């Protein structure tokens, strides 16, 4: 099942000099690097990449709420709201700030089940909980209860498309 997927190496990873390490992890498993470019994204492209839709906002806000509950912390103290959509909007605003803050690498990877394989290599959203052996698990210990009081997004190094339809949409957006 030959697929193509989109990966972004975000500004935090570029600044830390992890570009070569990250690309080599995709290459060594057998994914093919089809296209790659380095750019400082403008606000417009990032806004389209993370659309202002309710599902996305609910999902992002929900993960922050879950983490706060897990550590028995109070979101109201840090964000002034406990509304899942409002929290999603705040995260989206911080994502736009982060991705436009410096050089980012966009690339297209292809291979058998490339979407799923790439997500597996990247690891789960919150680095603190991501498995060792994944990019996020090996190179970051960030978590929402640490990043949120600092009014910034999670430094989780990479983005990878979540599904084939998302991959097609994102490839058209960035290339
Ligand atoms: P999401 O699409 O849920 O995760 P993924 O990147 O694994 O597909 O969230 C998009 C980005 O939003 C995520 O990579 C980092 C940021 N984010 C935060 O900064 N804090 C949070 O609590 C969450 C859930 C996401």
Coordinates of N, CA, C and O and ligand atoms in Angstrom, one line a residue:
X1 N 0.9 -1.2 0.0 CA 0.0 0.0 0.0 C 0.9 1.2 0.0 O 1.3 1.7 1.1
X2 N 1.3 1.7 -1.2 CA 2.2 2.8 -1.3 C 1.5 4.1 -0.9 O 0.4 4.4 -1.5
X3 N 2.0 4.8 0.0 CA 1.4 6.1 0.5 C 2.4 7.2 0.5 O 3.6 6.9 0.6
X4 N 1.9 8.4 0.5 CA 2.8 9.6 0.8 C 2.3 10.3 2.0 O 1.1 10.4 2.2
X5 N 3.2 10.8 2.8 CA 2.8 11.6 4.0 C 3.6 12.8 4.2 O 4.7 12.9 3.6
X6 N 3.1 13.8 4.9 CA 3.8 15.0 5.1 C 4.4 15.1 6.6 O 3.7 14.8 7.5
X7 N 5.7 15.5 6.6 CA 6.3 15.7 7.9 C 6.8 17.1 8.0 O 7.4 17.6 7.0
X8 N 6.7 17.7 9.2 CA 7.3 19.0 9.4 C 8.3 18.8 10.5 O 8.0 18.2 11.5
X9 N 9.6 19.3 10.3 CA 10.5 19.3 11.4 C 10.4 20.8 12.0 O 10.7 21.7 11.3
X10 N 9.8 20.9 13.2 CA 9.4 22.2 13.7 C 10.6 23.0 14.2 O 11.7 22.4 14.4
X11 N 10.4 24.3 14.4 CA 11.6 25.2 14.7 C 12.4 24.7 16.0 O 13.6 24.9 16.0
X12 N 11.7 24.1 16.9 CA 12.4 23.6 18.1 C 13.5 22.6 17.7 O 14.6 22.6 18.3
X13 N 13.1 21.7 16.8 CA 14.1 20.6 16.4 C 15.2 21.2 15.5 O 16.3 20.8 15.6
X14 N 14.8 22.1 14.7 CA 15.9 22.7 13.8 C 16.9 23.5 14.7 O 18.1 23.3 14.5
X15 N 16.3 24.2 15.7 CA 17.2 25.0 16.5 C 18.1 24.1 17.4 O 19.3 24.4 17.7
X16 N 17.7 22.9 17.7 CA 18.5 22.0 18.5 C 19.4 21.2 17.6 O 20.2 20.3 18.2
X17 N 19.4 21.4 16.3 CA 20.4 20.7 15.5 C 20.0 19.2 15.3 O 20.9 18.3 15.2
X18 N 18.7 18.9 15.3 CA 18.3 17.5 15.2 C 17.8 17.0 13.9 O 17.3 15.9 13.7
X19 N 18.0 17.9 12.9 CA 17.4 17.6 11.5 C 18.0 16.3 11.0 O 17.3 15.4 10.5
X20 N 19.3 16.2 11.0 CA 20.0 15.0 10.4 C 19.5 13.7 11.1 O 19.2 12.7 10.5
X21 N 19.5 13.8 12.4 CA 19.1 12.6 13.3 C 17.6 12.2 12.9 O 17.3 11.0 12.7
X22 N 16.8 13.2 12.8 CA 15.3 12.9 12.5 C 15.2 12.3 11.1 O 14.5 11.3 10.9
X23 N 15.8 12.9 10.1 CA 15.7 12.4 8.8 C 16.2 11.0 8.7 O 15.7 10.1 8.0
X24 N 17.4 10.7 9.4 CA 18.0 9.4 9.3 C 17.1 8.3 9.9 O 17.0 7.2 9.4
X25 N 16.3 8.7 10.9 CA 15.3 7.7 11.4 C 14.2 7.3 10.4 O 13.8 6.2 10.4
X26 N 13.8 8.3 9.6 CA 12.8 7.9 8.6 C 13.5 7.1 7.4 O 12.9 6.2 6.9
X27 N 14.7 7.5 7.1 CA 15.4 6.8 6.0 C 15.8 5.3 6.4 O 15.6 4.4 5.6
X28 N 16.2 5.1 7.6 CA 16.7 3.8 8.0 C 15.7 2.7 8.0 O 15.9 1.6 7.8
X29 N 14.4 3.1 8.2 CA 13.3 2.1 8.2 C 12.9 1.8 6.8 O 12.2 0.9 6.5
X30 N 13.3 2.7 5.8 CA 13.0 2.4 4.4 C 12.0 3.4 3.8 O 11.6 3.2 2.6
X31 N 11.7 4.5 4.5 CA 10.8 5.5 3.9 C 11.7 6.3 2.9 O 12.9 6.5 3.1
X32 N 11.1 6.7 1.8 CA 11.8 7.5 0.8 C 11.5 9.0 0.9 O 10.3 9.4 1.1
X33 N 12.6 9.8 0.9 CA 12.4 11.2 1.0 C 12.1 11.7 -0.4 O 13.0 11.8 -1.3
X34 N 10.9 12.1 -0.7 CA 10.5 12.5 -2.1 C 10.7 14.0 -2.3 O 11.1 14.4 -3.4
X35 N 10.4 14.8 -1.3 CA 10.6 16.2 -1.5 C 11.0 16.8 -0.1 O 10.5 16.3 0.9
X36 N 11.7 17.9 -0.2 CA 12.1 18.6 1.1 C 12.4 20.0 0.9 O 13.0 20.4 -0.1
X37 N 11.9 20.9 1.8 CA 12.4 22.3 1.7 C 12.4 22.9 3.1 O 11.7 22.5 4.0
X38 N 13.3 23.9 3.2 CA 13.4 24.7 4.5 C 12.8 26.0 4.3 O 13.0 26.7 3.3
X39 N 11.9 26.5 5.2 CA 11.3 27.8 5.1 C 10.9 28.3 6.4 O 10.8 27.5 7.4
X40 N 10.7 29.6 6.5 CA 10.0 30.2 7.7 C 8.6 30.3 7.3 O 8.2 31.2 6.5
X41 N 7.7 29.5 7.8 CA 6.3 29.5 7.4 C 5.6 30.9 7.7 O 5.9 31.5 8.8
X42 N 4.7 31.3 6.9 CA 4.0 32.5 7.2 C 2.7 32.1 8.0 O 2.3 30.9 8.0
X43 N 2.1 33.1 8.6 CA 0.9 32.8 9.4 C -0.2 32.1 8.6 O -0.9 31.2 9.2
X44 N -0.4 32.5 7.4 CA -1.5 32.0 6.6 C -1.4 30.4 6.4 O -2.4 29.7 6.5
X45 N -0.2 30.0 6.1 CA 0.0 28.5 5.9 C -0.2 27.7 7.2 O -0.8 26.7 7.2
X46 N 0.3 28.3 8.3 CA 0.1 27.6 9.6 C -1.4 27.6 10.0 O -1.9 26.5 10.5
X47 N -2.1 28.6 9.7 CA -3.5 28.7 10.0 C -4.3 27.6 9.2 O -5.2 27.0 9.7
X48 N -3.9 27.4 8.0 CA -4.5 26.4 7.1 C -4.1 25.0 7.6 O -4.9 24.1 7.5
X49 N -2.9 24.9 8.0 CA -2.4 23.6 8.5 C -3.1 23.1 9.7 O -3.5 22.0 9.8
X50 N -3.3 24.0 10.7 CA -4.1 23.7 11.9 C -5.4 24.4 11.8 O -5.5 25.6 12.3
X51 N -6.4 23.9 11.1 CA -7.6 24.6 10.8 C -8.4 24.9 12.1 O -8.3 24.2 13.1
X52 N -9.2 26.0 12.0 CA -10.0 26.4 13.1 C -11.3 25.6 13.2 O -12.4 26.2 13.3
X53 N -11.2 24.3 13.2 CA -12.4 23.5 13.3 C -12.6 22.8 14.6 O -11.6 22.6 15.4
X54 N -13.9 22.6 15.0 CA -14.2 22.2 16.3 C -13.6 20.9 16.7 O -13.2 20.7 17.9
X55 N -13.5 19.9 15.8 CA -12.9 18.6 16.1 C -11.5 18.8 16.6 O -11.0 18.2 17.5
X56 N -10.7 19.6 15.8 CA -9.3 19.8 16.1 C -9.2 20.5 17.4 O -8.4 20.1 18.3
X57 N -10.0 21.5 17.6 CA -9.9 22.3 18.9 C -10.2 21.4 20.1 O -9.5 21.5 21.1
X58 N -11.2 20.6 19.9 CA -11.7 19.7 21.0 C -10.6 18.7 21.4 O -10.3 18.4 22.5
X59 N -10.0 18.1 20.3 CA -9.0 17.1 20.5 C -7.7 17.7 21.2 O -7.2 17.2 22.2
X60 N -7.3 18.9 20.8 CA -6.1 19.5 21.4 C -6.4 19.9 22.8 O -5.6 19.7 23.7
X61 N -7.5 20.6 23.0 CA -7.9 21.1 24.3 C -8.1 19.9 25.3 O -7.7 19.9 26.4
X62 N -8.6 18.8 24.8 CA -8.9 17.6 25.6 C -7.6 17.0 26.1 O -7.6 16.6 27.3
X63 N -6.6 16.9 25.3 CA -5.3 16.3 25.8 C -4.7 17.2 26.9 O -4.1 16.6 27.8
X64 N -4.8 18.5 26.8 CA -4.3 19.3 27.9 C -5.1 19.1 29.2 O -4.5 18.9 30.2
X65 N -6.4 19.1 29.0 CA -7.3 18.8 30.2 C -6.9 17.5 30.9 O -6.8 17.4 32.1
X66 N -6.8 16.5 30.1 CA -6.5 15.1 30.6 C -5.2 15.1 31.4 O -5.1 14.5 32.5
X67 N -4.2 15.8 30.8 CA -2.9 15.8 31.5 C -3.0 16.6 32.9 O -2.4 16.1 33.9
X68 N -3.7 17.7 32.9 CA -3.9 18.4 34.1 C -4.6 17.6 35.1 O -4.3 17.6 36.3
X69 N -5.6 16.8 34.7 CA -6.3 15.9 35.6 C -5.4 14.9 36.2 O -5.4 14.6 37.4
X70 N -4.6 14.3 35.3 CA -3.7 13.2 35.7 C -2.8 13.7 36.8 O -2.5 13.0 37.8
X71 N -2.3 14.9 36.7 CA -1.4 15.4 37.8 C -2.1 16.3 38.8 O -1.4 17.0 39.6
X72 N -3.4 16.3 38.8 CA -4.2 17.0 39.7 C -3.9 18.5 39.8 O -3.7 19.0 40.9
X73 N -3.7 19.1 38.7 CA -3.4 20.5 38.6 C -4.6 21.3 38.2 O -5.5 20.7 37.6
X74 N -4.5 22.6 38.4 CA -5.7 23.4 38.1 C -5.4 24.3 36.8 O -4.6 25.2 36.9
X75 N -6.2 23.9 35.8 CA -6.0 24.7 34.5 C -6.5 26.1 34.6 O -6.0 27.0 34.0
X76 N -7.5 26.3 35.5 CA -8.0 27.7 35.7 C -6.9 28.6 36.1 O -6.8 29.8 35.6
X77 N -6.0 28.2 37.0 CA -4.9 29.0 37.4 C -4.0 29.4 36.3 O -3.5 30.5 36.2
X78 N -3.7 28.4 35.4 CA -2.7 28.7 34.3 C -3.3 29.3 33.1 O -2.6 30.1 32.4
X79 N -4.6 29.0 32.8 CA -5.1 29.5 31.5 C -6.3 30.4 31.6 O -6.8 31.0 30.7
X80 N -6.9 30.4 32.8 CA -8.1 31.3 33.0 C -9.3 30.7 32.4 O -10.4 31.4 32.3
X81 N -9.3 29.5 31.9 CA -10.5 28.8 31.4 C -10.4 27.3 31.6 O -9.2 26.8 31.6
X82 N -11.5 26.6 31.6 CA -11.5 25.1 31.6 C -12.3 24.6 30.4 O -12.6 23.5 30.3
X83 N -12.7 25.6 29.6 CA -13.5 25.2 28.4 C -12.6 24.6 27.3 O -11.6 25.2 26.9
X84 N -13.0 23.4 26.9 CA -12.1 22.6 26.0 C -11.9 23.3 24.7 O -10.7 23.3 24.2
X85 N -12.9 24.0 24.1 CA -12.7 24.7 22.9 C -11.8 25.9 23.0 O -10.9 26.2 22.2
X86 N -12.1 26.6 24.1 CA -11.2 27.8 24.4 C -9.8 27.4 24.6 O -8.9 28.1 24.1
X87 N -9.5 26.3 25.2 CA -8.2 25.8 25.4 C -7.6 25.4 24.1 O -6.4 25.8 23.8
X88 N -8.4 24.8 23.2 CA -7.9 24.4 21.9 C -7.5 25.7 21.1 O -6.5 25.7 20.4
X89 N -8.3 26.7 21.3 CA -8.0 28.0 20.6 C -6.7 28.6 21.0 O -5.9 29.1 20.3
X90 N -6.4 28.5 22.3 CA -5.2 29.0 22.9 C -4.0 28.2 22.3 O -3.0 28.8 21.9
X91 N -4.1 26.9 22.3 CA -3.1 26.1 21.8 C -2.8 26.4 20.3 O -1.7 26.5 19.9
X92 N -3.9 26.6 19.6 CA -3.7 26.9 18.1 C -3.0 28.3 18.0 O -2.1 28.4 17.1
X93 N -3.3 29.2 18.8 CA -2.6 30.5 18.7 C -1.1 30.3 19.0 O -0.2 30.9 18.3
X94 N -0.8 29.6 20.0 CA 0.6 29.3 20.4 C 1.3 28.5 19.3 O 2.5 28.7 19.0
X95 N 0.6 27.6 18.6 CA 1.2 26.8 17.5 C 1.6 27.8 16.4 O 2.6 27.6 15.7
X96 N 0.7 28.7 16.1 CA 1.0 29.7 15.0 C 2.2 30.5 15.4 O 3.1 30.6 14.5
X97 N 2.3 30.9 16.6 CA 3.5 31.7 17.0 C 4.7 30.8 16.9 O 5.8 31.3 16.4
X98 N 4.7 29.6 17.3 CA 5.9 28.7 17.3 C 6.3 28.4 15.9 O 7.5 28.6 15.5
X99 N 5.4 28.0 15.0 CA 5.8 27.6 13.7 C 6.2 28.7 12.8 O 7.0 28.5 11.8
X100 N 5.8 29.9 13.1 CA 6.3 31.1 12.3 C 7.6 31.7 12.9 O 8.0 32.7 12.4
X101 N 8.1 31.1 14.0 CA 9.2 31.7 14.8 C 10.5 31.5 14.2 O 11.5 32.1 14.6
X102 N 10.6 30.5 13.2 CA 12.0 30.2 12.7 C 11.9 29.2 11.6 O 10.8 28.7 11.3
X103 N 13.1 28.8 11.1 CA 13.1 27.8 10.0 C 12.5 26.5 10.4 O 12.7 26.0 11.5
X104 N 11.7 26.0 9.5 CA 11.0 24.7 9.6 C 11.3 23.9 8.3 O 11.5 24.5 7.3
X105 N 11.4 22.6 8.5 CA 11.5 21.8 7.3 C 10.2 21.1 7.0 O 9.6 20.5 7.9
X106 N 9.8 21.1 5.7 CA 8.7 20.4 5.3 C 9.2 19.3 4.3 O 10.0 19.6 3.5
X107 N 8.6 18.1 4.5 CA 9.1 17.0 3.6 C 7.9 16.0 3.3 O 7.0 15.9 4.1
X108 N 8.1 15.4 2.2 CA 7.1 14.3 1.8 C 7.9 13.0 1.8 O 9.0 12.9 1.3
X109 N 7.3 12.1 2.6 CA 7.9 10.7 2.7 C 7.0 9.8 2.0 O 5.8 9.9 2.1
X110 N 7.6 8.8 1.3 CA 6.7 7.8 0.7 C 7.2 6.4 1.1 O 8.3 6.2 1.4
X111 N 6.2 5.4 1.0 CA 6.6 4.0 1.3 C 5.3 3.2 1.6 O 4.2 3.8 1.6
X112 N 5.5 2.0 1.9 CA 4.4 1.1 2.3 C 3.8 1.6 3.6 O 4.5 1.8 4.6
X113 N 2.5 1.9 3.6 CA 1.8 2.4 4.8 C 2.5 3.6 5.4 O 2.7 3.7 6.6
X114 N 3.0 4.5 4.6 CA 3.9 5.6 5.1 C 3.2 6.4 6.2 O 3.9 6.9 7.1
X115 N 1.9 6.6 6.1 CA 1.3 7.5 7.1 C 1.4 6.9 8.5 O 1.9 7.5 9.5
X116 N 1.1 5.6 8.6 CA 1.1 4.9 9.9 C 2.5 4.7 10.4 O 2.8 4.9 11.6
X117 N 3.4 4.3 9.5 CA 4.8 4.1 9.9 C 5.4 5.3 10.4 O 6.1 5.4 11.4
X118 N 5.2 6.5 9.7 CA 5.7 7.7 10.1 C 5.2 8.1 11.5 O 6.0 8.6 12.4
X119 N 3.9 8.0 11.8 CA 3.4 8.3 13.1 C 4.0 7.5 14.2 O 4.3 7.9 15.3
X120 N 4.3 6.2 13.8 CA 4.9 5.3 14.8 C 6.3 5.7 15.2 O 6.7 5.7 16.3
X121 N 7.0 6.2 14.2 CA 8.4 6.6 14.4 C 8.4 7.9 15.2 O 9.2 8.2 16.1
X122 N 7.4 8.8 14.9 CA 7.3 10.1 15.6 C 6.9 9.9 17.1 O 7.5 10.6 17.9
X123 N 6.0 9.0 17.4 CA 5.6 8.8 18.7 C 4.4 9.7 19.1 O 4.0 10.6 18.3
X124 N 3.8 9.5 20.3 CA 2.6 10.2 20.7 C 2.8 11.7 21.0 O 4.0 12.1 21.3
X125 N 1.8 12.4 21.0 CA 1.8 13.9 21.0 C 2.6 14.5 22.2 O 3.4 15.4 22.0
X126 N 2.4 13.9 23.4 CA 3.1 14.5 24.6 C 4.4 13.7 24.8 O 4.4 12.5 25.2
X127 N 5.5 14.4 24.6 CA 6.8 13.7 24.7 C 7.0 13.0 26.0 O 7.6 11.9 26.0
X128 N 6.6 13.5 27.1 CA 6.7 12.8 28.4 C 6.2 11.4 28.4 O 6.7 10.5 29.0
X129 N 5.1 11.2 27.7 CA 4.4 9.9 27.6 C 4.8 9.1 26.3 O 4.3 8.0 26.2
X130 N 5.5 9.7 25.4 CA 5.9 9.0 24.2 C 6.9 7.9 24.5 O 7.7 8.1 25.3
X131 N 6.7 6.8 23.8 CA 7.6 5.6 24.0 C 9.1 6.0 23.7 O 9.3 6.7 22.7
X132 N 10.0 5.4 24.5 CA 11.4 5.5 24.1 C 11.6 4.8 22.8 O 10.9 3.8 22.5
X133 N 12.5 5.3 22.0 CA 12.7 4.7 20.7 C 11.9 5.5 19.6 O 12.2 5.4 18.4
X134 N 11.0 6.4 20.0 CA 10.3 7.3 19.1 C 11.1 8.6 19.1 O 11.8 8.9 20.1
X135 N 10.9 9.4 18.1 CA 11.6 10.7 18.1 C 11.2 11.6 19.3 O 12.0 12.1 20.0
X136 N 9.9 11.7 19.5 CA 9.4 12.5 20.6 C 9.8 12.0 22.0 O 10.2 12.7 22.9
X137 N 9.8 10.6 22.1 CA 10.2 10.0 23.3 C 11.7 10.1 23.6 O 12.1 10.1 24.8
X138 N 12.5 10.1 22.6 CA 13.9 10.1 22.8 C 14.5 11.5 23.0 O 15.6 11.6 23.6
X139 N 13.9 12.5 22.4 CA 14.5 13.8 22.4 C 13.8 14.9 23.1 O 14.1 16.1 23.0
X140 N 12.7 14.5 23.8 CA 12.0 15.6 24.6 C 11.3 15.0 25.8 O 10.9 13.8 25.8
X141 N 11.2 15.8 26.9 CA 10.5 15.3 28.1 C 9.4 16.4 28.4 O 8.9 16.4 29.5
X142 N 9.0 17.1 27.4 CA 8.0 18.2 27.6 C 6.6 17.6 27.9 O 6.3 16.5 27.4
X143 N 5.8 18.3 28.6 CA 4.4 17.9 28.8 C 3.5 19.2 29.0 O 4.0 20.2 29.4
X144 N 2.2 19.1 28.8 CA 1.3 20.2 28.9 C 1.4 20.9 30.3 O 1.2 22.2 30.3
X145 N 1.5 20.2 31.4 CA 1.6 20.8 32.7 C 2.8 21.6 32.9 O 2.9 22.5 33.7
X146 N 3.8 21.4 32.0 CA 5.1 22.2 32.1 C 5.0 23.3 31.0 O 5.4 24.5 31.3
X147 N 4.5 23.0 29.8 CA 4.5 24.0 28.8 C 3.4 25.1 28.9 O 3.6 26.3 28.6
X148 N 2.3 24.7 29.4 CA 1.1 25.6 29.5 C 1.4 26.8 30.4 O 1.1 27.9 30.0
X149 N 1.9 26.6 31.6 CA 2.2 27.8 32.5 C 3.2 28.7 31.8 O 3.2 29.9 32.1
X150 N 4.0 28.2 30.9 CA 5.0 29.0 30.2 C 4.4 29.7 29.0 O 5.1 30.3 28.2
X151 N 3.1 29.5 28.8 CA 2.3 30.0 27.7 C 3.0 29.7 26.3 O 3.3 30.6 25.5
X152 N 3.2 28.5 26.1 CA 3.8 28.0 24.8 C 3.3 26.6 24.5 O 2.8 25.9 25.4
X153 N 3.5 26.2 23.2 CA 3.1 24.8 22.9 C 4.1 23.8 23.4 O 5.3 24.2 23.8
X154 N 3.7 22.6 23.3 CA 4.7 21.5 23.6 C 5.8 21.5 22.6 O 5.5 21.6 21.4
X155 N 7.0 21.3 23.0 CA 8.1 21.2 22.1 C 8.2 19.7 21.7 O 8.9 19.0 22.4
X156 N 7.5 19.3 20.7 CA 7.5 17.9 20.4 C 8.1 17.6 19.0 O 7.9 16.6 18.4
X157 N 8.9 18.6 18.5 CA 9.9 18.4 17.4 C 9.3 18.2 16.0 O 9.9 18.8 15.1
X158 N 8.3 17.4 15.9 CA 7.9 17.1 14.5 C 6.3 17.0 14.4 O 5.6 16.8 15.4
X159 N 5.9 17.2 13.2 CA 4.5 17.0 12.9 C 4.4 15.9 11.8 O 5.3 15.9 10.9
X160 N 3.5 15.0 11.9 CA 3.3 14.0 10.9 C 1.8 13.8 10.6 O 1.0 13.8 11.6
X161 N 1.4 13.7 9.4 CA 0.0 13.6 9.1 C -0.7 12.4 9.8 O 0.0 11.4 9.9
X162 N -1.9 12.6 10.2 CA -2.6 11.6 11.0 C -3.3 10.5 10.1 O -3.5 9.4 10.6
X163 N -3.7 10.9 8.9 CA -4.5 9.9 8.1 C -4.1 10.2 6.6 O -3.5 11.3 6.3
X164 N -4.5 9.3 5.8 CA -4.2 9.5 4.3 C -4.9 10.8 3.8 O -4.2 11.5 3.0
X165 N -6.1 11.0 4.2 CA -6.8 12.2 3.7 C -6.1 13.5 4.2 O -5.9 14.5 3.5
X166 N -5.7 13.5 5.5 CA -4.9 14.6 6.0 C -3.6 14.8 5.3 O -3.2 15.9 5.0
X167 N -2.9 13.7 5.0 CA -1.7 13.7 4.3 C -1.8 14.4 2.9 O -1.1 15.3 2.5
X168 N -2.9 14.0 2.2 CA -3.1 14.6 0.8 C -3.3 16.1 1.0 O -2.8 16.9 0.2
X169 N -4.2 16.5 1.9 CA -4.5 17.9 2.1 C -3.2 18.7 2.5 O -2.9 19.7 1.9
X170 N -2.4 18.1 3.4 CA -1.2 18.8 3.8 C -0.1 18.9 2.8 O 0.6 19.9 2.7
X171 N 0.0 17.8 2.0 CA 1.0 17.8 0.9 C 0.6 19.0 -0.1 O 1.5 19.7 -0.6
X172 N -0.7 19.1 -0.4 CA -1.1 20.1 -1.4 C -0.9 21.5 -0.8 O -0.6 22.5 -1.5
X173 N -1.0 21.6 0.5 CA -0.8 22.9 1.2 C 0.7 23.3 1.2 O 1.0 24.5 0.9
X174 N 1.6 22.4 1.5 CA 3.0 22.8 1.7 C 3.8 22.7 0.4 O 4.9 23.3 0.3
X175 N 3.3 21.9 -0.6 CA 4.1 21.7 -1.9 C 3.3 22.1 -3.1 O 2.1 22.2 -3.0
Ligands
LIG1 P1 -2.4 17.2 17.9 O1 -2.9 17.3 16.5 O2 -3.3 16.8 19.0 O3 -1.1 16.3 18.0 P2 -0.1 15.6 16.9 O4 0.9 16.7 16.6 O5 0.5 14.5 17.6 O6 -0.9 15.2 15.7 O7 -1.8 18.6 18.4 C1 -1.1 19.4 17.5 C2 0.0 20.1 18.2 O8 -0.5 21.0 19.2 C3 0.9 19.2 18.9 O9 1.9 18.6 18.1 C4 1.6 20.2 19.9 C5 0.4 21.2 20.2 N1 -0.2 20.8 21.5 C6 0.2 21.6 22.7 O10 1.1 22.4 22.6 N2 -0.3 21.3 23.9 C7 -1.2 20.3 24.0 O11 -1.7 20.1 25.2 C8 -1.6 19.6 22.9 C9 -2.6 18.5 23.0 C10 -1.1 19.9 21.6

